[in-house]
């Protein structure tokens, strides 16, 4: 029985929560009516273009913008970084121009003259010694638990040593970063921004403008984002172009659209830090993990980028890790789904898989044997998920000891990995409005990244009111609505479902109070169910929702729901297990994913359909970074060699195999409340696929992506060529 | 400026276009048909797909002037008012729409596929959509949606049977 008034209904009492429900904004998107930032048009709109630096490290000697300013049609030219500035990556923004159309803006950009003094750069970080010799390294953490030295010397342990790596990749959002800025009067700014942070953006833009001596109050800035073509962590902050568009609009006295060109999108709009590691790991002969030692490094650009959690999830009693940050001139890092976890997972699960192979153990059994080393909350979850995933992947039938010994040049292999993520409901405020005509509106400054936020909000309120989903009008995507957190870290569904649940429960309480006299019972004897307000235990005494709302007379109910708040609606900490089944052509080096299985926990699921979509999407994004994606930097030029979607490879619809998604639900999962799902399922694919390839060809391909050249090189070193 | 005349979503239209102006620019900027998305502007992502005489083309690679005398259908031309085309409906039913940015291109490519081949195999579906990238990524459900749309079209007697 529910014990707290805001609690989610018990399993038997849920009409909508946990069911497969269509996303409510689907028709807008499928019909082309949905307006994204890129689609925003305003009267007199100017188009802005950025001139960026071609060098990885340079000092600006001089800038001459006059040839651009004199071009007819050019309305504003803004120097972003002036002579004397030191530039730390190719693609950094130097000058912005706004003109009456794109052609003129591009022409003006070409006319700007910038002289640079080139400085020494470093853009490739795999070779730690080289980076150290160039003075580009900084300690980024070290920790020792237990006595790893002693544990490695134990004659009864088996030790596996290896090198593993995962490169810098980019977010490559299909809708580029950018915004439209318009001053509706001298002091009031409106922006249409491709952002994961509608409520937070005005403060960021305001602070940025004030730093540039543009006087504006945050309260006079409104940010709108109704639809967004991907963010994946890279659109939480306004970045320079958010400020620049507003500056240009101020200078020109006209609205300005500044969307990044595709090359800039790939060079500067987002990068996931790399991680490389030399790892030693030891286990007793029965497979029990005994010790871990890792020396890892990576880059997130010239600034800090955190470090991968090592060892990941499973903590042997004796561990030592040390991480070094390499300052590389590659453009800044941004949060990329599950920051640091895919790196920690690939490094750890790869090393553990090699150890299992050395022990001649089945890796699923090996993980099962060691799940007690995971955080206590997750031990049972992992056991159940390993079992479920193995069953769905037909592990017992398909797995073989390392190296597919069957004849022919196509080798098949199976790999397994597990992962975790925190998630938690972010801070959220909403208004729930019930009008005398029965209409219901819920309003909050959240955003829907395509994850189904609108739909989740509608389900939360509709479930509470006993109404169909379509009876709830959801208004989000505008900073003038009650503030809601940024969509990052798998926190949105937990946050918005809880605030709207609380707001709706309070609104229903007010409605019950208004209706109770008509039904002749105290308000606490009423319930909302299937479109009725009825007396508990006496279905004959009821009013339809509309009849009930008409009792409000001229009064409109408006409540405010918040998260965090009372009662246990959301939680933190999920586990997931994935298994990859691959085929590798040992003549061409090509890897084909036959099947991926994901068993994923995320607490109480609000919409099973959009939750499953998240996992399918994460698996494919995982296939992308496992097999194709890499921000390829050229050490001589200091530039990215593949800043386009032809050579920055993403998986196409023909590059994925069968995907099997199993959400862990029911007792043991649901009562934890809502936990986010955006990050966790994208963590394991790299490790699962890499392990499957090692299982197929008998040798580890040390670094992602598992491109044909890397596979063939590994085979040359001792696989099953 | 050059005047170009073509059929847009069934209606005759004309527009003055700049030399070098691409069809995607014309559709979005002059006709306000922003359902045609700009993704890469280099013909790599498929977001700007429209039907050109019934064939899917990347409108960022087509000069507006080359539309002279031809028929162009955008995503806005597919639905009949509020009534969605069976392909659009199948995408919704299967949950094949996520952020939605690739959706118009996916839907139009699918429409062209099913017009030419009402009963495609899975391999044919994947080949037909190989030029449309989804970053979210919803490929699994997109394949299911195409199958569902094909079944619905055949049941309706559409698709040239």
PDB file of C-alpha atoms in Angstrom, chain B residues 14-73:
ATOM      1  CA  UNK B  14       7.634  30.285 -58.979  1.00  0.00           C
ATOM      2  CA  UNK B  15      10.449  31.936 -57.104  1.00  0.00           C
ATOM      3  CA  UNK B  16      13.362  34.239 -57.738  1.00  0.00           C
ATOM      4  CA  UNK B  17      16.550  32.453 -56.723  1.00  0.00           C
ATOM      5  CA  UNK B  18      20.191  33.465 -56.412  1.00  0.00           C
ATOM      6  CA  UNK B  19      22.808  31.873 -58.606  1.00  0.00           C
ATOM      7  CA  UNK B  20      24.160  28.937 -56.644  1.00  0.00           C
ATOM      8  CA  UNK B  21      21.114  28.786 -54.385  1.00  0.00           C
ATOM      9  CA  UNK B  22      20.330  25.225 -53.418  1.00  0.00           C
ATOM     10  CA  UNK B  23      16.882  23.704 -53.407  1.00  0.00           C
ATOM     11  CA  UNK B  24      16.972  23.252 -49.631  1.00  0.00           C
ATOM     12  CA  UNK B  25      17.570  26.982 -49.230  1.00  0.00           C
ATOM     13  CA  UNK B  26      14.720  27.832 -51.562  1.00  0.00           C
ATOM     14  CA  UNK B  27      12.300  25.470 -49.866  1.00  0.00           C
ATOM     15  CA  UNK B  28      13.151  26.658 -46.365  1.00  0.00           C
ATOM     16  CA  UNK B  29      13.803  30.355 -46.895  1.00  0.00           C
ATOM     17  CA  UNK B  30      11.467  31.298 -49.724  1.00  0.00           C
ATOM     18  CA  UNK B  31       8.594  28.892 -49.109  1.00  0.00           C
ATOM     19  CA  UNK B  32       8.986  28.462 -45.331  1.00  0.00           C
ATOM     20  CA  UNK B  33       8.919  24.683 -45.720  1.00  0.00           C
ATOM     21  CA  UNK B  34      11.264  23.987 -42.817  1.00  0.00           C
ATOM     22  CA  UNK B  35      10.208  20.353 -42.557  1.00  0.00           C
ATOM     23  CA  UNK B  36      13.090  19.813 -44.980  1.00  0.00           C
ATOM     24  CA  UNK B  37      16.021  19.829 -42.545  1.00  0.00           C
ATOM     25  CA  UNK B  38      19.551  21.104 -42.919  1.00  0.00           C
ATOM     26  CA  UNK B  39      22.023  18.656 -41.443  1.00  0.00           C
ATOM     27  CA  UNK B  40      25.407  18.607 -43.146  1.00  0.00           C
ATOM     28  CA  UNK B  41      24.916  20.688 -46.309  1.00  0.00           C
ATOM     29  CA  UNK B  42      27.276  18.273 -48.082  1.00  0.00           C
ATOM     30  CA  UNK B  43      25.028  15.420 -49.107  1.00  0.00           C
ATOM     31  CA  UNK B  44      26.176  13.089 -46.350  1.00  0.00           C
ATOM     32  CA  UNK B  45      23.308  12.893 -43.859  1.00  0.00           C
ATOM     33  CA  UNK B  46      20.038  12.699 -45.802  1.00  0.00           C
ATOM     34  CA  UNK B  47      18.133  15.132 -43.545  1.00  0.00           C
ATOM     35  CA  UNK B  48      17.252  17.364 -46.505  1.00  0.00           C
ATOM     36  CA  UNK B  49      15.742  14.565 -48.630  1.00  0.00           C
ATOM     37  CA  UNK B  50      12.801  15.586 -50.830  1.00  0.00           C
ATOM     38  CA  UNK B  51      11.067  13.792 -53.657  1.00  0.00           C
ATOM     39  CA  UNK B  52      12.080  15.109 -57.078  1.00  0.00           C
ATOM     40  CA  UNK B  53       9.766  13.693 -59.737  1.00  0.00           C
ATOM     41  CA  UNK B  54       9.040  10.961 -57.196  1.00  0.00           C
ATOM     42  CA  UNK B  55      12.684  10.064 -56.565  1.00  0.00           C
ATOM     43  CA  UNK B  56      14.435  10.871 -53.290  1.00  0.00           C
ATOM     44  CA  UNK B  57      17.159  13.494 -53.744  1.00  0.00           C
ATOM     45  CA  UNK B  58      19.347  15.452 -51.349  1.00  0.00           C
ATOM     46  CA  UNK B  59      18.062  18.975 -51.750  1.00  0.00           C
ATOM     47  CA  UNK B  60      21.349  20.455 -50.494  1.00  0.00           C
ATOM     48  CA  UNK B  61      23.007  19.070 -53.628  1.00  0.00           C
ATOM     49  CA  UNK B  62      20.347  20.246 -56.094  1.00  0.00           C
ATOM     50  CA  UNK B  63      20.506  23.754 -57.462  1.00  0.00           C
ATOM     51  CA  UNK B  64      17.180  25.530 -57.138  1.00  0.00           C
ATOM     52  CA  UNK B  65      17.391  26.465 -60.802  1.00  0.00           C
ATOM     53  CA  UNK B  66      17.446  22.763 -61.726  1.00  0.00           C
ATOM     54  CA  UNK B  67      13.937  22.375 -60.312  1.00  0.00           C
ATOM     55  CA  UNK B  68      12.591  24.223 -63.356  1.00  0.00           C
ATOM     56  CA  UNK B  69       9.702  22.221 -64.787  1.00  0.00           C
ATOM     57  CA  UNK B  70       9.965  19.415 -62.224  1.00  0.00           C
ATOM     58  CA  UNK B  71       7.820  18.213 -59.374  1.00  0.00           C
ATOM     59  CA  UNK B  72       9.070  18.528 -55.784  1.00  0.00           C
ATOM     60  CA  UNK B  73       7.370  16.976 -52.778  1.00  0.00           C
TER      61      UNK B  73
END
